[in-house]
XYZ file of C-alpha atoms in Angstrom:
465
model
C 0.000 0.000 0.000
C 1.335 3.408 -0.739
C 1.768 6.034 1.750
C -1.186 8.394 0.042
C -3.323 5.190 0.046
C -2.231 4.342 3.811
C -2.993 8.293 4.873
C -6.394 8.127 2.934
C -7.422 5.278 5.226
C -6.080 6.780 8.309
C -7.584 9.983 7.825
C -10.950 8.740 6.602
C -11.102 6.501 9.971
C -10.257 9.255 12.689
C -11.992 12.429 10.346
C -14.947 12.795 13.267
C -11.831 12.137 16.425
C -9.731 14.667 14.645
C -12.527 17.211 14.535
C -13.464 16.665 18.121
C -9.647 17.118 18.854
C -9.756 20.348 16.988
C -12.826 21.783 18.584
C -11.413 21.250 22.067
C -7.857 23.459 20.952
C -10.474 26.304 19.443
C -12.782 26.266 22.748
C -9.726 28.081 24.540
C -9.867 31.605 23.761
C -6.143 32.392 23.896
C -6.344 36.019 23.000
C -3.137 37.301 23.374
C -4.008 40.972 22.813
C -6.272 41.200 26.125
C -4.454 40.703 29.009
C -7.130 39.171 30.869
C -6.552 35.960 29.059
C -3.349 35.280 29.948
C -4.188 31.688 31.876
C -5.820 30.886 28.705
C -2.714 31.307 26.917
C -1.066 28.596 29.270
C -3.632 26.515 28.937
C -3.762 26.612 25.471
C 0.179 26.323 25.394
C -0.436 23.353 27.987
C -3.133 21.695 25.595
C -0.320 21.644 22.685
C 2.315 19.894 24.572
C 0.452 17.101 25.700
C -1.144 17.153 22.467
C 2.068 16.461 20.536
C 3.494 14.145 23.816
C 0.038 12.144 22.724
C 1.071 11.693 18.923
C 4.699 10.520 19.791
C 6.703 13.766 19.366
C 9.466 13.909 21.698
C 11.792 16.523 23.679
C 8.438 18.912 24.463
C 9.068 21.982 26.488
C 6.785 24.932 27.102
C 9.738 27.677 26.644
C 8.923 31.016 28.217
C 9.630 34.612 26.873
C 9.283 37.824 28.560
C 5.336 37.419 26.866
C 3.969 34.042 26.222
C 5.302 30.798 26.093
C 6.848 28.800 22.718
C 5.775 25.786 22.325
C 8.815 23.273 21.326
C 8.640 19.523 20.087
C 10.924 17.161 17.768
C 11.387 14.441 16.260
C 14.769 12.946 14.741
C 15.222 9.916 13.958
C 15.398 9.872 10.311
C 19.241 9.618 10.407
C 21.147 11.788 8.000
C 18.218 12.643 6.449
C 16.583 16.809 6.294
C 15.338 18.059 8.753
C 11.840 20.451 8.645
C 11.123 22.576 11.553
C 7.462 23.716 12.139
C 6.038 27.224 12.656
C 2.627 28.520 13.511
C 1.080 30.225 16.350
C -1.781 29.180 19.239
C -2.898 32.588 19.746
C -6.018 34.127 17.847
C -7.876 38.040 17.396
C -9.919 39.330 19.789
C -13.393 38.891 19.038
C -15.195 41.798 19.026
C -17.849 42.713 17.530
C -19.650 40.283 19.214
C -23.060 40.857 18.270
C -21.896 39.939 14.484
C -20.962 36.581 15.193
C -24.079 34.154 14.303
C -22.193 31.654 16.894
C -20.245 32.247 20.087
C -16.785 32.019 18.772
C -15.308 30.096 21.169
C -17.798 27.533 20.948
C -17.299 25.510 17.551
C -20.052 24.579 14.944
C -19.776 23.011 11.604
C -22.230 24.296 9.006
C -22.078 23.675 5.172
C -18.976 21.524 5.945
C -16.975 24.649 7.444
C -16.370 24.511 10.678
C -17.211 28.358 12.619
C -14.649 29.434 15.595
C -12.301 32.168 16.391
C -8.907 30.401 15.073
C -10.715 28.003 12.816
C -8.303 29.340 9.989
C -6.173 31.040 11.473
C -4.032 29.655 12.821
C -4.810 27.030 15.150
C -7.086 24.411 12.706
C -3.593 25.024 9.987
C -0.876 23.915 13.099
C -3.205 21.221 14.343
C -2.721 19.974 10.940
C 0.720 19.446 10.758
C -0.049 17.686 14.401
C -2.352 15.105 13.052
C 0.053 14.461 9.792
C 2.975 13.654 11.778
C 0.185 11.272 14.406
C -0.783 9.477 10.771
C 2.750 9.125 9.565
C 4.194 7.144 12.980
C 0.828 5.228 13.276
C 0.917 3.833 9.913
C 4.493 3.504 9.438
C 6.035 3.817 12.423
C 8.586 6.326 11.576
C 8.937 9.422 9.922
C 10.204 9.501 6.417
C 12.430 13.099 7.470
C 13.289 14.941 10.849
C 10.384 17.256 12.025
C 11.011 20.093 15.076
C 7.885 22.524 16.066
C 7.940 25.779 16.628
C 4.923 27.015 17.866
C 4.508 30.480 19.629
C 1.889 32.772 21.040
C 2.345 36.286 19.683
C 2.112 36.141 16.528
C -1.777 38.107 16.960
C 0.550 41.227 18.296
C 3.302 41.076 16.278
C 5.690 38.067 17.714
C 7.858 40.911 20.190
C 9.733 38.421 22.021
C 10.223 35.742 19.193
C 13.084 37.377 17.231
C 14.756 36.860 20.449
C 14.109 33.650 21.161
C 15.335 32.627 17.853
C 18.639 33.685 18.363
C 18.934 31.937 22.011
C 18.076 28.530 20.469
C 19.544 28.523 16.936
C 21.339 25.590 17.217
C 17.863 23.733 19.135
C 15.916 25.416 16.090
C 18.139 24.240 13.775
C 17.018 22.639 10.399
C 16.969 22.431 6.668
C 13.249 24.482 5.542
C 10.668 26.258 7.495
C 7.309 25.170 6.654
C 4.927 27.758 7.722
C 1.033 26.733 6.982
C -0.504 30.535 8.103
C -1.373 31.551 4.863
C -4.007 30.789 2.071
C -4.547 29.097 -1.083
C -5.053 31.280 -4.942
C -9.100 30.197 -4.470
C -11.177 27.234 -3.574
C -9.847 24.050 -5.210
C -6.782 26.313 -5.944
C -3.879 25.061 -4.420
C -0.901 28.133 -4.293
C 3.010 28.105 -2.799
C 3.425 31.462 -1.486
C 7.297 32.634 -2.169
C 7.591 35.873 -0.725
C 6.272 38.747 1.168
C 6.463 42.317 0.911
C 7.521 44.094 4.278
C 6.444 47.140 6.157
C 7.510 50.466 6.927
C 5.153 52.695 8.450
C 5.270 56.420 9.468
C 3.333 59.172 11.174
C 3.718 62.704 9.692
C 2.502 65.580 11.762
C 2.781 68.811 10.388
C 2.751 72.240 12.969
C 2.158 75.973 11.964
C 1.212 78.404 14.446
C 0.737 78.102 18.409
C -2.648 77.437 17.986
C -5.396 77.702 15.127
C -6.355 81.212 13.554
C -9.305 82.901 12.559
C -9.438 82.507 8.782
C -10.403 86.195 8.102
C -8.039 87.741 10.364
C -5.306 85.627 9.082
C -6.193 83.829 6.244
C -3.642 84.621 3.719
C -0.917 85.622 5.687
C -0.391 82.007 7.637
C 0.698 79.250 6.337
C -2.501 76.661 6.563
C -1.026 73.078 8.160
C -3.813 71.606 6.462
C -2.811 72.760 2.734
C 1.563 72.143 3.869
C 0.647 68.613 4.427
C -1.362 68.133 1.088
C 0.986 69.653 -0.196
C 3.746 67.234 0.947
C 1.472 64.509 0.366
C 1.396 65.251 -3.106
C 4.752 65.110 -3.698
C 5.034 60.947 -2.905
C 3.465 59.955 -6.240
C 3.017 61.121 -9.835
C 0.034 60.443 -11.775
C 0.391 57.474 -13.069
C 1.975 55.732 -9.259
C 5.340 55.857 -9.541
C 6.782 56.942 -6.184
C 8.612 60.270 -6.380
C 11.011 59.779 -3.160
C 14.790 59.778 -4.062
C 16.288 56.046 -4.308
C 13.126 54.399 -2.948
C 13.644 51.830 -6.361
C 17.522 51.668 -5.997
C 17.350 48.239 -4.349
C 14.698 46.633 -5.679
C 15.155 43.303 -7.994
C 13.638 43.048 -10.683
C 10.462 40.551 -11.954
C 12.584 37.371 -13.499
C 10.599 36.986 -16.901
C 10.233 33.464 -15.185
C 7.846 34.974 -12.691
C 5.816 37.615 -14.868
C 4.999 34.445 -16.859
C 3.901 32.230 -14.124
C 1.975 35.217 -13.087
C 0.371 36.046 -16.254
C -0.633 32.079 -16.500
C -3.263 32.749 -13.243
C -5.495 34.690 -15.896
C -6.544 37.224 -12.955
C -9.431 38.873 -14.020
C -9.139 42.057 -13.313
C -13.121 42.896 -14.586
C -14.114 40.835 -11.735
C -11.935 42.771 -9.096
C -13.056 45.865 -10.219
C -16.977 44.732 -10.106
C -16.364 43.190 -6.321
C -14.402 46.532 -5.253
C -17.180 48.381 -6.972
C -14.660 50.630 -9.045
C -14.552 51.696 -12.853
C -10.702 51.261 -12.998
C -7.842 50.164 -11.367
C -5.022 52.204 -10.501
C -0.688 51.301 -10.146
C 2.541 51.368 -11.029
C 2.441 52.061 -15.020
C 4.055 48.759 -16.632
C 3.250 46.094 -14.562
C 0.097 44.146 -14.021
C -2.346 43.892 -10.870
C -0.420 40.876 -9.834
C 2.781 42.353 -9.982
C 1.809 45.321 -8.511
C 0.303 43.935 -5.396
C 2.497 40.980 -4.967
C 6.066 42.068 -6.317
C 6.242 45.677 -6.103
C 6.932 48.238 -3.467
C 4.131 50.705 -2.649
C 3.820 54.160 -0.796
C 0.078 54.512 0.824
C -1.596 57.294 2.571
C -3.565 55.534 5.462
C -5.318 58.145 7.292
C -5.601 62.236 7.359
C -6.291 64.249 9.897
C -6.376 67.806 11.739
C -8.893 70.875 11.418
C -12.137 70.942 11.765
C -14.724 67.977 11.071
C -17.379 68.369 12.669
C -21.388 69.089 11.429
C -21.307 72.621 9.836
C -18.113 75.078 9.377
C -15.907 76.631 11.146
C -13.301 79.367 9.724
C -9.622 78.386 10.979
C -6.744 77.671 9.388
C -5.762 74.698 11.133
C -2.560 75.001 13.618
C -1.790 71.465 12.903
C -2.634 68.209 10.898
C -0.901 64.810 10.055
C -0.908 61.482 7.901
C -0.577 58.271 8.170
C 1.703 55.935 5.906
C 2.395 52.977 5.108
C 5.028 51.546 2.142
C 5.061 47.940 1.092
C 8.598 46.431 0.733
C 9.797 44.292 -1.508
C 12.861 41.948 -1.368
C 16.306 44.026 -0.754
C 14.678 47.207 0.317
C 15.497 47.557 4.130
C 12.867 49.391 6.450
C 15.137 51.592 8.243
C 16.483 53.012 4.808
C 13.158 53.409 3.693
C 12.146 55.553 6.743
C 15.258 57.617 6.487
C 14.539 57.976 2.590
C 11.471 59.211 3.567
C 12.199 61.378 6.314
C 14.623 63.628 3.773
C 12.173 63.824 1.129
C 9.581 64.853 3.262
C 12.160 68.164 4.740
C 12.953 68.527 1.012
C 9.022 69.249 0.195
C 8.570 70.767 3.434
C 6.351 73.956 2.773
C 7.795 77.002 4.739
C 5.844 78.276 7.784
C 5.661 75.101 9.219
C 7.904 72.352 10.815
C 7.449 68.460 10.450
C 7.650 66.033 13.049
C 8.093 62.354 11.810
C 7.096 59.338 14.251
C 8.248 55.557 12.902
C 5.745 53.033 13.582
C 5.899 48.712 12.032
C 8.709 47.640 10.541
C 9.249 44.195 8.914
C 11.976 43.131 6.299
C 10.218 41.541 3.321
C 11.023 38.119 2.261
C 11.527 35.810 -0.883
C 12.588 32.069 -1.097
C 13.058 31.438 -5.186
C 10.651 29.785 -6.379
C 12.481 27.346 -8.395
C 13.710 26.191 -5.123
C 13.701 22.777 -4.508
C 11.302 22.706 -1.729
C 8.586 25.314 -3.343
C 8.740 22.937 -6.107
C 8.270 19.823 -3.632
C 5.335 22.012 -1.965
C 3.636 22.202 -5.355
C 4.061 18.600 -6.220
C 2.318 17.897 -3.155
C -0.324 19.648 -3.376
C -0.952 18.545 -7.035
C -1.570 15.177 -6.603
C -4.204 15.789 -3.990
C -6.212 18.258 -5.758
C -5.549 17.351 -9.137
C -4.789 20.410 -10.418
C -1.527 22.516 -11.362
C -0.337 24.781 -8.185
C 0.277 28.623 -8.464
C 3.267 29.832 -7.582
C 2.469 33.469 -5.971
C 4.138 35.972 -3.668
C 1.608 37.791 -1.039
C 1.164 40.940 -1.250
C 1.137 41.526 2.539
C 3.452 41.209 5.415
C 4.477 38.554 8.535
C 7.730 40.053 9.528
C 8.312 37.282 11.895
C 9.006 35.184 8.565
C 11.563 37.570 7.401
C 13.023 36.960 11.042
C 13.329 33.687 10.198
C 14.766 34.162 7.169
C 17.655 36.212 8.379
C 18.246 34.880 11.833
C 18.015 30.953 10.945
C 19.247 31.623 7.422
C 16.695 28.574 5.979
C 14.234 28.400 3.308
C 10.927 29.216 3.892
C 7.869 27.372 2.470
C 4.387 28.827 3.271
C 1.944 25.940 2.348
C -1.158 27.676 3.225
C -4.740 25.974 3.112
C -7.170 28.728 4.018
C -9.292 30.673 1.820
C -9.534 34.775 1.500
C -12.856 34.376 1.903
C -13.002 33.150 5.568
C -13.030 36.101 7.765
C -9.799 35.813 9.838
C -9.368 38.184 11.917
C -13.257 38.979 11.575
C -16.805 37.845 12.910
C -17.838 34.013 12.021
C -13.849 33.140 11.204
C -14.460 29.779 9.474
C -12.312 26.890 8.147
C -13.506 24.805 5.100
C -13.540 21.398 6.071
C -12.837 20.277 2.119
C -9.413 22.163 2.896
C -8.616 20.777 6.086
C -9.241 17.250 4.921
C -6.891 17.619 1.542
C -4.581 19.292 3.692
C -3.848 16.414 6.051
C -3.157 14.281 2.772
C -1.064 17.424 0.992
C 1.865 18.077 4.319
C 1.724 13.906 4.861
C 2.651 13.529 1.408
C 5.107 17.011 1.754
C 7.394 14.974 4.579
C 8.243 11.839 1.825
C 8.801 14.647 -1.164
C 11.482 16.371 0.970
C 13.084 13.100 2.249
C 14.164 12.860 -1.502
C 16.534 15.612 -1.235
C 19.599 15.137 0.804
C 20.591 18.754 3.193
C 22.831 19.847 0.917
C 20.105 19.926 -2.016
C 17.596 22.130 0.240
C 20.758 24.784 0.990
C 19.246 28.014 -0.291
């Protein structure tokens, strides 16, 4: 019997255990954002380890950080063979608004084959995944065909602060040959996609002051310089017309599209009619020369997030505003650096600096972007994988947004990263009724089973990025 035939059996025998598993790990509400919840976090740490002492993992320790704990198991055995260490994260988004929820949130419920509960998607039914593949591979077989290590944290909701640190204390405990990360999603339902790379984040506050308070706008309208019209005025200056980003070397580092990628981009078909129905727009708007793709997935962008300052309120009132301020946020992709970004920004801003006022800049997230080729061995072994479970050819995308813990892992382990991803854009993390698709969670179990014998083909050396 094969080992997709013997994981179709074992799967298709424990389905209705496995779900009952799962629903206990999403009836914790480990909200790591709320303080109040911080024994839930434990127990939900508490409920992984003996979860993984259960399926025959060994070496299990509940590490602690100055926030909440990691979660460590391992498994090695497969001598001389790679090894794949493990990352997700227990904790989940606050919940609120409540009212919009049709179900408590912490109290499971499968409907239409999805099954409804804060952390359905993400992350905790993706980790408990990986848990019930590696239970399925030493049941059936006895062994694992490579060398698996978990890492498994509970910050990742508020940014992973204390992880970055804990990576560099236990390199050589962490150490391994890929990172398989399952915290992202698939190209649609029944679409299986290897995410490659991420854009980072660099993200600004701009406040802009004039006089010691605001003026009358007859009195001294005309003679002031208006905060209001210095920051639009600095605003404009980001972007021309048609996108392009008017800051001095904000390109300089970027690499460009390999005509590999533009083609295996172009081969999705997007359909760009369809966006701009579901968005409700008559056009779409970017970077002049490259498609929506590779604008939102491989391309660096400069945003205005917010606006604010003067007067809002119902009716008018006649002052030129004393002060007023934006909000922005740029996109990075691989080779920019965050910190040059910010400073690239910070000059071009005094460069465009109106006179009659003075600018105060305040940084806010930073995260490095990331990018594992993806001709690389194990993005190719991902899609492989996932093929012969769904039956159709896998998309090979970047993601347009950012987890700068992954570009932590890229730079402090040094190791590939593979995000095999099985939820769907369409299932609310981070949002009322968060919901898993069951059809998802069941090809999934076959897809990372079948993932640990397609790497065990490669020896270390073949996996070295």
């Amino acid at each position: 019997m094969s080992h997709l035939q013997s994981l179709n059996t074992y799967f298709e025998t424990k389905r209705e255990v496995h779900l009952d598993e799962l629903k206990q790990f999403l009836r914790i509400p480990s909200i790591s954002a709320i303080s109040a919840h911080k024994q839930d976090m434990k127990t939900a740490a508490e409920w992984l380890a003996d979860s993984m002492k259960k399926i025959g993992l060994e070496n299990i320790s509940i590490d602690e950080t100055k926030g909440q704990p990691v979660v460590y198991a391992d498994w090695l055995h497969a001598e001389g063979l790679p090894t794949i260490l493990v990352y997700g994260h227990y904790d989940v988004q606050p919940v609120d608004p409540l009212n919009l929820w049709e179900t408590e949130p912490f109290d499971p419920q499968i409907r239409d084959n999805k099954l409804f509960a804060r952390g359905a998607s993400d992350d905790k039914g993706q980790v408990y995944m990986h848990l019930k593949a590696i239970e399925a591979l030493l049941q059936t077989d006895g062994k694992l065909p490579v060398n698996v290590k978990f890492c498994i944290e509970g910050e990742e909701e508020i940014g992973s602060p204390n992880l970055p640190d804990y990576l560099m204390t236990n390199t050589d405990k962490l150490a391994a040959d890929i990172i398989v990360i399952s915290d992202t999603g698939m190209q649609g339902p029944g679409e299986p996609a290897v995410c490659y790379g991420l854009r980072g984040l660099a993200g600004v506050q701009i406040e802009v002051k004039g006089a010691k308070s605001d003026l009358h706008s007859g009195l001294y309208g005309g003679g002031v310089q208006n905060a209001i019209h210095a920051l639009v005025e600095v605003l404009d200056s980001f972007r021309d017309e048609e996108g392009t980003i008017q800051v001095e070397g904000f390109y300089d580092n970027v690499i460009p599209l390999k005509d590999e990628e533009r083609t295996a981009y172009a081969s999705l078909n997007f359909d760009e009619d369809a966006l701009k129905a579901e968005l409700g727009v008559d056009a779409l708007f970017g970077e002049k020369g490259y498609t929506y793709t590779e604008q939102t997935w491989a391309r660096p962008t400069l945003e205005i997030n917010g606006v604010f300052g003067g007067f809002s309120g119902e009716g008018i009132k006649t002052v030129l505003p004393a002060e007023a301020g934006a909000k922005i946020t740029c996109r990075l992709v691989p080779n920019q650096d965050p910190d040059e970004i910010v400073a690239k920004l910070t000059a071009h801003i005094e460069k465009y600096k109106p006179i009659g006022v003075s600018v105060e800049i305040t940084e806010f997230d930073k995260g490095k972007p990331f990018i594992t080729p993806f001709d690389h061995p194990a993005i190719q072994a991902a899609g492989r994988s996932y093929e012969k479970i769904y039956n159709v050819p896998t998309a090979y995308i970047r993601g347009g947004g950012s987890i700068p813990i992954v570009a932590a892992f890229d730079e402090i382990l040094g190791l590939p990263v593979v995000l095999m991803g099985f939820g769907l854009s369409s299932e609310n993390i981070h949002a009322p009724n968060e919901h898993f698709h069951l059809e998802n969670f069941d090809q999934g179990l076959r897809v990372i089973g079948d993932y640990y014998y397609e790497i065990a083909q490669f020896t270390k050396e073949d996996l070295k990025k």
